[in-house]
PDB file of C-alpha atoms in Angstrom:
ATOM      1  CA  MET V   1       8.998  36.253 -47.566  1.00 71.00           C
ATOM      2  CA  LYS V   2      10.936  35.249 -44.460  1.00 88.00           C
ATOM      3  CA  GLU V   3      12.718  31.926 -44.861  1.00 95.00           C
ATOM      4  CA  TYR V   4      14.315  29.601 -42.334  1.00 97.00           C
ATOM      5  CA  SER V   5      16.562  26.579 -42.047  1.00 98.00           C
ATOM      6  CA  ILE V   6      16.814  23.992 -39.291  1.00 98.00           C
ATOM      7  CA  GLY V   7      19.888  22.279 -37.902  1.00 98.00           C
ATOM      8  CA  ILE V   8      19.559  19.250 -35.630  1.00 98.00           C
ATOM      9  CA  ASP V   9      22.572  17.887 -33.753  1.00 98.00           C
ATOM     10  CA  SER V  10      21.842  14.470 -32.265  1.00 96.00           C
ATOM     11  CA  GLY V  11      24.475  13.814 -29.611  1.00 92.00           C
ATOM     12  CA  SER V  12      24.922  10.822 -27.339  1.00 86.00           C
ATOM     13  CA  VAL V  13      23.571  12.735 -24.344  1.00 87.00           C
ATOM     14  CA  ALA V  14      21.599  15.714 -25.701  1.00 93.00           C
ATOM     15  CA  THR V  15      19.893  16.668 -28.945  1.00 97.00           C
ATOM     16  CA  LYS V  16      20.291  20.296 -29.947  1.00 97.00           C
ATOM     17  CA  ALA V  17      18.253  21.998 -32.664  1.00 98.00           C
ATOM     18  CA  VAL V  18      18.004  25.550 -33.971  1.00 98.00           C
ATOM     19  CA  LEU V  19      15.708  27.541 -36.240  1.00 98.00           C
ATOM     20  CA  PHE V  20      17.851  29.989 -38.253  1.00 98.00           C
ATOM     21  CA  ASP V  21      16.779  32.906 -40.449  1.00 96.00           C
ATOM     22  CA  GLY V  22      20.071  33.464 -42.261  1.00 95.00           C
ATOM     23  CA  GLU V  23      21.291  36.018 -39.725  1.00 95.00           C
ATOM     24  CA  LYS V  24      20.496  34.737 -36.260  1.00 96.00           C
ATOM     25  CA  VAL V  25      19.021  31.891 -34.227  1.00 97.00           C
ATOM     26  CA  ILE V  26      15.274  32.419 -33.894  1.00 96.00           C
ATOM     27  CA  LYS V  27      14.604  29.457 -31.636  1.00 96.00           C
ATOM     28  CA  LYS V  28      16.672  26.731 -29.983  1.00 97.00           C
ATOM     29  CA  ILE V  29      15.880  23.383 -28.396  1.00 96.00           C
ATOM     30  CA  ILE V  30      18.068  21.255 -26.088  1.00 96.00           C
ATOM     31  CA  ILE V  31      16.546  17.965 -24.920  1.00 96.00           C
ATOM     32  CA  PRO V  32      17.926  14.610 -23.683  1.00 94.00           C
ATOM     33  CA  THR V  33      18.540  12.228 -26.593  1.00 94.00           C
ATOM     34  CA  GLY V  34      17.251   9.207 -24.714  1.00 92.00           C
ATOM     35  CA  TRP V  35      17.074   5.750 -26.292  1.00 92.00           C
ATOM     36  CA  SER V  36      15.833   6.795 -29.742  1.00 95.00           C
ATOM     37  CA  PRO V  37      17.839   9.486 -31.570  1.00 95.00           C
ATOM     38  CA  ARG V  38      15.356   9.477 -34.451  1.00 96.00           C
ATOM     39  CA  LYS V  39      12.288  10.064 -32.274  1.00 97.00           C
ATOM     40  CA  THR V  40      14.068  12.724 -30.235  1.00 97.00           C
ATOM     41  CA  SER V  41      15.329  14.511 -33.357  1.00 97.00           C
ATOM     42  CA  LEU V  42      11.862  14.440 -34.874  1.00 97.00           C
ATOM     43  CA  HIS V  43      10.404  15.780 -31.623  1.00 97.00           C
ATOM     44  CA  ALA V  44      12.950  18.625 -31.671  1.00 97.00           C
ATOM     45  CA  TYR V  45      11.938  19.394 -35.260  1.00 97.00           C
ATOM     46  CA  GLU V  46       8.270  19.505 -34.284  1.00 96.00           C
ATOM     47  CA  LEU V  47       8.984  21.816 -31.345  1.00 96.00           C
ATOM     48  CA  LEU V  48      10.943  24.192 -33.578  1.00 95.00           C
ATOM     49  CA  THR V  49       8.300  24.295 -36.307  1.00 95.00           C
ATOM     50  CA  ASP V  50       5.349  24.798 -33.973  1.00 94.00           C
ATOM     51  CA  GLY V  51       3.613  27.893 -35.324  1.00 91.00           C
ATOM     52  CA  ILE V  52       5.937  28.101 -38.339  1.00 91.00           C
ATOM     53  CA  ASP V  53       4.820  27.684 -41.948  1.00 92.00           C
ATOM     54  CA  LYS V  54       6.826  24.630 -43.033  1.00 90.00           C
ATOM     55  CA  ASP V  55       6.821  25.917 -46.621  1.00 93.00           C
ATOM     56  CA  LYS V  56       9.143  28.668 -45.425  1.00 95.00           C
ATOM     57  CA  ILE V  57      11.785  26.160 -44.281  1.00 96.00           C
ATOM     58  CA  LYS V  58      14.475  25.874 -46.950  1.00 96.00           C
ATOM     59  CA  LYS V  59      16.228  22.772 -45.621  1.00 97.00           C
ATOM     60  CA  VAL V  60      16.622  20.595 -42.557  1.00 98.00           C
ATOM     61  CA  ILE V  61      20.174  19.377 -41.906  1.00 98.00           C
ATOM     62  CA  GLY V  62      21.083  16.580 -39.506  1.00 98.00           C
ATOM     63  CA  THR V  63      24.418  16.142 -37.743  1.00 97.00           C
ATOM     64  CA  GLY V  64      25.914  14.367 -34.743  1.00 94.00           C
ATOM     65  CA  TYR V  65      26.247  10.654 -34.079  1.00 90.00           C
ATOM     66  CA  GLY V  66      22.487  10.142 -34.410  1.00 94.00           C
ATOM     67  CA  ARG V  67      22.210  11.760 -37.833  1.00 96.00           C
ATOM     68  CA  VAL V  68      22.164   8.338 -39.521  1.00 95.00           C
ATOM     69  CA  SER V  69      18.701   7.721 -38.060  1.00 95.00           C
ATOM     70  CA  MET V  70      17.227  11.014 -39.326  1.00 96.00           C
ATOM     71  CA  ASP V  71      15.277   9.830 -42.349  1.00 95.00           C
ATOM     72  CA  PHE V  72      13.250  13.060 -42.434  1.00 95.00           C
ATOM     73  CA  VAL V  73      16.107  15.533 -43.046  1.00 97.00           C
ATOM     74  CA  ASP V  74      17.234  16.921 -46.406  1.00 97.00           C
ATOM     75  CA  LYS V  75      20.912  16.232 -45.810  1.00 97.00           C
ATOM     76  CA  LYS V  76      23.272  14.727 -43.238  1.00 98.00           C
ATOM     77  CA  VAL V  77      26.596  16.451 -42.497  1.00 98.00           C
ATOM     78  CA  THR V  78      29.439  15.467 -40.152  1.00 95.00           C
ATOM     79  CA  GLU V  79      29.708  17.248 -36.819  1.00 94.00           C
ATOM     80  CA  ILE V  80      33.271  18.290 -37.723  1.00 95.00           C
ATOM     81  CA  THR V  81      31.999  20.408 -40.616  1.00 96.00           C
ATOM     82  CA  CYS V  82      29.006  21.718 -38.662  1.00 97.00           C
ATOM     83  CA  HIS V  83      31.026  22.792 -35.622  1.00 96.00           C
ATOM     84  CA  THR V  84      33.413  24.597 -37.938  1.00 97.00           C
ATOM     85  CA  LYS V  85      30.613  26.444 -39.762  1.00 97.00           C
ATOM     86  CA  GLY V  86      28.903  27.338 -36.506  1.00 98.00           C
ATOM     87  CA  ILE V  87      31.916  28.710 -34.647  1.00 98.00           C
ATOM     88  CA  PHE V  88      33.303  30.569 -37.683  1.00 98.00           C
ATOM     89  CA  PHE V  89      29.922  32.260 -38.137  1.00 98.00           C
ATOM     90  CA  LEU V  90      30.208  33.608 -34.573  1.00 97.00           C
ATOM     91  CA  ASN V  91      33.915  34.463 -34.601  1.00 97.00           C
ATOM     92  CA  LYS V  92      35.969  34.714 -37.807  1.00 97.00           C
ATOM     93  CA  ASN V  93      39.207  34.742 -35.765  1.00 97.00           C
ATOM     94  CA  ILE V  94      38.896  31.165 -34.505  1.00 97.00           C
ATOM     95  CA  ARG V  95      41.596  28.798 -35.804  1.00 97.00           C
ATOM     96  CA  THR V  96      41.342  25.929 -33.292  1.00 97.00           C
ATOM     97  CA  ILE V  97      38.232  24.329 -31.794  1.00 97.00           C
ATOM     98  CA  LEU V  98      38.214  22.077 -28.744  1.00 96.00           C
ATOM     99  CA  ASP V  99      34.862  20.303 -28.593  1.00 94.00           C
ATOM    100  CA  ILE V 100      34.016  18.042 -25.672  1.00 91.00           C
ATOM    101  CA  GLY V 101      30.719  16.242 -26.068  1.00 86.00           C
ATOM    102  CA  GLY V 102      28.864  13.576 -24.152  1.00 84.00           C
ATOM    103  CA  GLN V 103      31.100  10.672 -25.149  1.00 83.00           C
ATOM    104  CA  ASP V 104      33.851  12.023 -27.380  1.00 86.00           C
ATOM    105  CA  SER V 105      36.225  14.942 -27.739  1.00 90.00           C
ATOM    106  CA  LYS V 106      37.794  16.504 -30.805  1.00 93.00           C
ATOM    107  CA  VAL V 107      40.172  19.230 -31.943  1.00 95.00           C
ATOM    108  CA  ILE V 108      39.521  20.973 -35.264  1.00 96.00           C
ATOM    109  CA  ASN V 109      41.835  23.343 -37.115  1.00 96.00           C
ATOM    110  CA  ILE V 110      40.285  26.024 -39.337  1.00 96.00           C
ATOM    111  CA  ASP V 111      41.831  28.154 -42.076  1.00 96.00           C
ATOM    112  CA  ASP V 112      41.240  31.859 -42.789  1.00 96.00           C
ATOM    113  CA  ASN V 113      38.158  31.039 -44.867  1.00 96.00           C
ATOM    114  CA  GLY V 114      36.500  28.869 -42.243  1.00 95.00           C
ATOM    115  CA  ASN V 115      37.370  25.537 -43.823  1.00 95.00           C
ATOM    116  CA  VAL V 116      38.510  22.431 -41.931  1.00 96.00           C
ATOM    117  CA  VAL V 117      42.256  21.944 -42.291  1.00 94.00           C
ATOM    118  CA  ASN V 118      42.738  19.063 -39.883  1.00 94.00           C
ATOM    119  CA  PHE V 119      41.015  17.319 -36.990  1.00 94.00           C
ATOM    120  CA  ILE V 120      41.739  14.782 -34.287  1.00 92.00           C
ATOM    121  CA  MET V 121      38.932  12.841 -32.644  1.00 88.00           C
ATOM    122  CA  ASN V 122      38.915  10.717 -29.515  1.00 79.00           C
ATOM    123  CA  ASP V 123      35.874   8.445 -29.609  1.00 61.00           C
ATOM    124  CA  LYS V 124      37.449   5.268 -28.246  1.00 62.00           C
ATOM    125  CA  CYS V 125      36.375   5.843 -24.644  1.00 66.00           C
ATOM    126  CA  ALA V 126      34.471   8.387 -22.555  1.00 67.00           C
ATOM    127  CA  ALA V 127      37.553   9.664 -20.721  1.00 71.00           C
ATOM    128  CA  GLY V 128      37.386  13.403 -20.161  1.00 78.00           C
ATOM    129  CA  THR V 129      33.904  13.772 -21.665  1.00 83.00           C
ATOM    130  CA  GLY V 130      30.484  14.802 -20.419  1.00 82.00           C
ATOM    131  CA  LYS V 131      29.671  11.213 -19.487  1.00 83.00           C
ATOM    132  CA  PHE V 132      32.852  11.021 -17.400  1.00 87.00           C
ATOM    133  CA  LEU V 133      31.846  14.199 -15.545  1.00 88.00           C
ATOM    134  CA  GLU V 134      28.271  12.992 -15.074  1.00 86.00           C
ATOM    135  CA  VAL V 135      29.278   9.636 -13.611  1.00 86.00           C
ATOM    136  CA  THR V 136      32.015  10.993 -11.345  1.00 88.00           C
ATOM    137  CA  SER V 137      29.842  13.901 -10.147  1.00 89.00           C
ATOM    138  CA  ASN V 138      27.116  11.459  -9.182  1.00 87.00           C
ATOM    139  CA  LYS V 139      29.601   9.640  -6.960  1.00 88.00           C
ATOM    140  CA  LEU V 140      29.911  12.892  -5.011  1.00 89.00           C
ATOM    141  CA  GLY V 141      26.139  13.124  -4.634  1.00 86.00           C
ATOM    142  CA  SER V 142      26.174  16.071  -7.032  1.00 83.00           C
ATOM    143  CA  ASP V 143      25.365  16.673 -10.691  1.00 79.00           C
ATOM    144  CA  ILE V 144      26.985  18.463 -13.609  1.00 80.00           C
ATOM    145  CA  GLU V 145      25.020  21.663 -13.000  1.00 82.00           C
ATOM    146  CA  ASN V 146      26.430  22.027  -9.476  1.00 87.00           C
ATOM    147  CA  ILE V 147      30.015  20.873 -10.071  1.00 91.00           C
ATOM    148  CA  ASP V 148      31.334  24.431 -10.502  1.00 93.00           C
ATOM    149  CA  GLU V 149      29.855  25.583  -7.219  1.00 93.00           C
ATOM    150  CA  LEU V 150      31.325  22.554  -5.461  1.00 92.00           C
ATOM    151  CA  ALA V 151      34.788  22.904  -7.008  1.00 95.00           C
ATOM    152  CA  LYS V 152      35.164  26.694  -6.780  1.00 93.00           C
ATOM    153  CA  ASP V 153      38.286  27.793  -4.836  1.00 92.00           C
ATOM    154  CA  ALA V 154      39.019  24.183  -3.811  1.00 94.00           C
ATOM    155  CA  ILE V 155      42.422  22.504  -3.970  1.00 95.00           C
ATOM    156  CA  PRO V 156      42.204  19.808  -6.699  1.00 95.00           C
ATOM    157  CA  GLU V 157      42.756  16.278  -5.463  1.00 94.00           C
ATOM    158  CA  ASN V 158      44.699  14.134  -7.891  1.00 92.00           C
ATOM    159  CA  ILE V 159      42.451  11.761  -9.866  1.00 89.00           C
ATOM    160  CA  SER V 160      44.985   9.468 -11.502  1.00 83.00           C
ATOM    161  CA  SER V 161      42.639   7.339 -13.633  1.00 79.00           C
ATOM    162  CA  MET V 162      40.878   8.728 -16.690  1.00 74.00           C
ATOM    163  CA  CYS V 163      38.896   5.524 -17.167  1.00 78.00           C
ATOM    164  CA  THR V 164      35.369   6.249 -15.953  1.00 77.00           C
ATOM    165  CA  VAL V 165      35.011   2.926 -14.118  1.00 79.00           C
ATOM    166  CA  PHE V 166      38.382   3.170 -12.368  1.00 84.00           C
ATOM    167  CA  ALA V 167      37.838   6.868 -11.576  1.00 86.00           C
ATOM    168  CA  GLU V 168      34.582   5.935  -9.825  1.00 86.00           C
ATOM    169  CA  SER V 169      36.460   3.477  -7.604  1.00 90.00           C
ATOM    170  CA  GLU V 170      39.156   6.065  -6.955  1.00 92.00           C
ATOM    171  CA  ILE V 171      36.572   8.643  -5.855  1.00 91.00           C
ATOM    172  CA  VAL V 172      34.906   6.128  -3.515  1.00 92.00           C
ATOM    173  CA  SER V 173      38.345   5.482  -1.974  1.00 93.00           C
ATOM    174  CA  LEU V 174      39.032   9.213  -1.571  1.00 94.00           C
ATOM    175  CA  LEU V 175      35.671   9.762   0.105  1.00 93.00           C
ATOM    176  CA  ALA V 176      36.451   6.886   2.494  1.00 94.00           C
ATOM    177  CA  GLN V 177      39.636   8.775   3.420  1.00 95.00           C
ATOM    178  CA  ASP V 178      37.524  11.839   4.302  1.00 94.00           C
ATOM    179  CA  ILE V 179      38.969  13.892   1.452  1.00 95.00           C
ATOM    180  CA  PRO V 180      36.651  16.933   1.042  1.00 95.00           C
ATOM    181  CA  LYS V 181      34.133  16.600  -1.775  1.00 94.00           C
ATOM    182  CA  GLU V 182      35.114  20.065  -2.948  1.00 95.00           C
ATOM    183  CA  ASN V 183      38.703  18.973  -3.549  1.00 96.00           C
ATOM    184  CA  ILE V 184      37.586  15.827  -5.359  1.00 95.00           C
ATOM    185  CA  ALA V 185      35.235  17.863  -7.570  1.00 95.00           C
ATOM    186  CA  ALA V 186      38.085  20.210  -8.457  1.00 96.00           C
ATOM    187  CA  GLY V 187      40.262  17.166  -9.142  1.00 94.00           C
ATOM    188  CA  ILE V 188      37.667  15.757 -11.539  1.00 93.00           C
ATOM    189  CA  LEU V 189      37.622  19.024 -13.509  1.00 94.00           C
ATOM    190  CA  LYS V 190      41.417  19.154 -13.459  1.00 94.00           C
ATOM    191  CA  SER V 191      41.624  15.645 -14.933  1.00 92.00           C
ATOM    192  CA  ILE V 192      39.223  16.700 -17.720  1.00 92.00           C
ATOM    193  CA  ALA V 193      41.340  19.806 -18.357  1.00 94.00           C
ATOM    194  CA  ASN V 194      44.448  17.606 -18.576  1.00 92.00           C
ATOM    195  CA  LYS V 195      42.685  15.355 -21.079  1.00 90.00           C
ATOM    196  CA  GLY V 196      41.619  18.398 -23.087  1.00 92.00           C
ATOM    197  CA  MET V 197      45.183  19.675 -23.165  1.00 93.00           C
ATOM    198  CA  SER V 198      46.414  16.246 -24.242  1.00 90.00           C
ATOM    199  CA  ILE V 199      44.211  16.192 -27.344  1.00 90.00           C
ATOM    200  CA  LEU V 200      44.916  19.883 -28.050  1.00 93.00           C
ATOM    201  CA  ASN V 201      48.644  19.175 -28.031  1.00 90.00           C
ATOM    202  CA  LYS V 202      48.162  16.325 -30.491  1.00 88.00           C
ATOM    203  CA  GLY V 203      46.641  18.760 -32.961  1.00 81.00           C
ATOM    204  CA  ASN V 204      48.035  21.881 -34.559  1.00 82.00           C
ATOM    205  CA  LEU V 205      47.362  24.335 -31.738  1.00 86.00           C
ATOM    206  CA  GLN V 206      46.788  27.782 -33.246  1.00 88.00           C
ATOM    207  CA  ASP V 207      45.182  30.995 -31.997  1.00 89.00           C
ATOM    208  CA  VAL V 208      42.365  31.880 -31.537  1.00 94.00           C
ATOM    209  CA  ILE V 209      40.985  28.876 -29.584  1.00 97.00           C
ATOM    210  CA  ALA V 210      37.286  28.156 -29.056  1.00 98.00           C
ATOM    211  CA  PHE V 211      35.818  25.649 -26.606  1.00 97.00           C
ATOM    212  CA  THR V 212      32.438  24.142 -27.575  1.00 95.00           C
ATOM    213  CA  GLY V 213      30.131  21.445 -26.261  1.00 91.00           C
ATOM    214  CA  GLY V 214      28.264  21.031 -23.005  1.00 88.00           C
ATOM    215  CA  LEU V 215      31.372  21.126 -20.803  1.00 92.00           C
ATOM    216  CA  ALA V 216      32.242  24.602 -22.102  1.00 93.00           C
ATOM    217  CA  GLN V 217      29.520  25.803 -19.725  1.00 91.00           C
ATOM    218  CA  SER V 218      31.779  24.952 -16.754  1.00 93.00           C
ATOM    219  CA  LYS V 219      33.526  28.199 -15.786  1.00 94.00           C
ATOM    220  CA  GLU V 220      35.916  26.330 -13.502  1.00 96.00           C
ATOM    221  CA  LEU V 221      36.958  23.968 -16.307  1.00 96.00           C
ATOM    222  CA  VAL V 222      37.416  26.905 -18.696  1.00 96.00           C
ATOM    223  CA  LYS V 223      39.567  28.670 -16.103  1.00 97.00           C
ATOM    224  CA  MET V 224      41.773  25.580 -15.696  1.00 97.00           C
ATOM    225  CA  LEU V 225      42.233  25.261 -19.467  1.00 97.00           C
ATOM    226  CA  GLU V 226      43.064  28.961 -19.790  1.00 97.00           C
ATOM    227  CA  GLU V 227      45.673  28.653 -17.043  1.00 96.00           C
ATOM    228  CA  LYS V 228      47.270  25.693 -18.803  1.00 95.00           C
ATOM    229  CA  LEU V 229      47.223  27.479 -22.174  1.00 95.00           C
ATOM    230  CA  ASN V 230      48.176  30.836 -20.635  1.00 95.00           C
ATOM    231  CA  LYS V 231      45.596  32.549 -22.861  1.00 94.00           C
ATOM    232  CA  LYS V 232      41.903  33.325 -23.053  1.00 96.00           C
ATOM    233  CA  ILE V 233      39.536  30.895 -24.769  1.00 97.00           C
ATOM    234  CA  PHE V 234      36.532  31.981 -26.803  1.00 98.00           C
ATOM    235  CA  ILE V 235      33.295  30.627 -25.344  1.00 97.00           C
ATOM    236  CA  ALA V 236      30.143  31.194 -27.371  1.00 95.00           C
ATOM    237  CA  GLU V 237      27.043  32.281 -25.492  1.00 90.00           C
ATOM    238  CA  ASP V 238      25.368  28.997 -26.486  1.00 92.00           C
ATOM    239  CA  ALA V 239      28.395  26.706 -26.673  1.00 94.00           C
ATOM    240  CA  GLN V 240      26.236  23.583 -26.692  1.00 94.00           C
ATOM    241  CA  ILE V 241      24.348  24.406 -29.918  1.00 96.00           C
ATOM    242  CA  ILE V 242      27.319  25.219 -32.194  1.00 97.00           C
ATOM    243  CA  GLY V 243      26.937  22.005 -34.213  1.00 97.00           C
ATOM    244  CA  ALA V 244      23.212  22.586 -34.724  1.00 98.00           C
ATOM    245  CA  LEU V 245      23.893  26.194 -35.693  1.00 98.00           C
ATOM    246  CA  GLY V 246      26.475  25.090 -38.262  1.00 98.00           C
ATOM    247  CA  ALA V 247      24.027  22.588 -39.697  1.00 98.00           C
ATOM    248  CA  ALA V 248      21.375  25.301 -40.023  1.00 98.00           C
ATOM    249  CA  ILE V 249      23.872  27.644 -41.698  1.00 98.00           C
ATOM    250  CA  ILE V 250      24.644  24.947 -44.268  1.00 98.00           C
ATOM    251  CA  GLY V 251      20.922  24.448 -44.797  1.00 97.00           C
ATOM    252  CA  PHE V 252      20.227  28.106 -45.412  1.00 96.00           C
ATOM    253  CA  LYS V 253      22.697  28.484 -48.269  1.00 88.00           C
TER     254      LYS V 253
END
């Protein structure tokens, strides 16, 4: 009889959930977290199990900052562990993970067996995170989905402040000086790349490096990081669901 597990990653911006059969992701859900992580997580669970015999689900594992509100799951696991399990499942060569989420960023070191050796987490402010990119992009009259197109082949303008509030003011000032939006967009991505490099350098930077989280979908940001590192970075096909995948893997065992 076919069995499944479910992993739900409740992030500050998006909730990701996967249905896993022990070998591959059968179904995935990515929805805005909104004001109630519990309700959103439960909704993701219901979407995943639509048409599925719930008796065939071995376990439901919750992770992410909103996991504390998931009173319906079998177990709650830290996102550090889940990201590690998820990325190691996809690529056994990964030794360093850079994860940039909605409001925090982290670097995780993995050993040859896929265990966490060390991690550094920046959750004190939203500098260099998805929220930073969302707010600053909006100042350009754009959104995260279009930032790559806007920034492509542009000369990055220097954005000196990593504080979201001050960066907003800086962008308004640059626009008033008729600095091209394209250059400002490239400058925003460059500042995020610099922040990513800063936290990477604080950790034990080892090959092979993976980049996970929503911002890993930005090809321009990935290119900037690769230029700074002078090496290729592994990007999973679904970089945003790695934590949920890891949670599901834990639940299947």
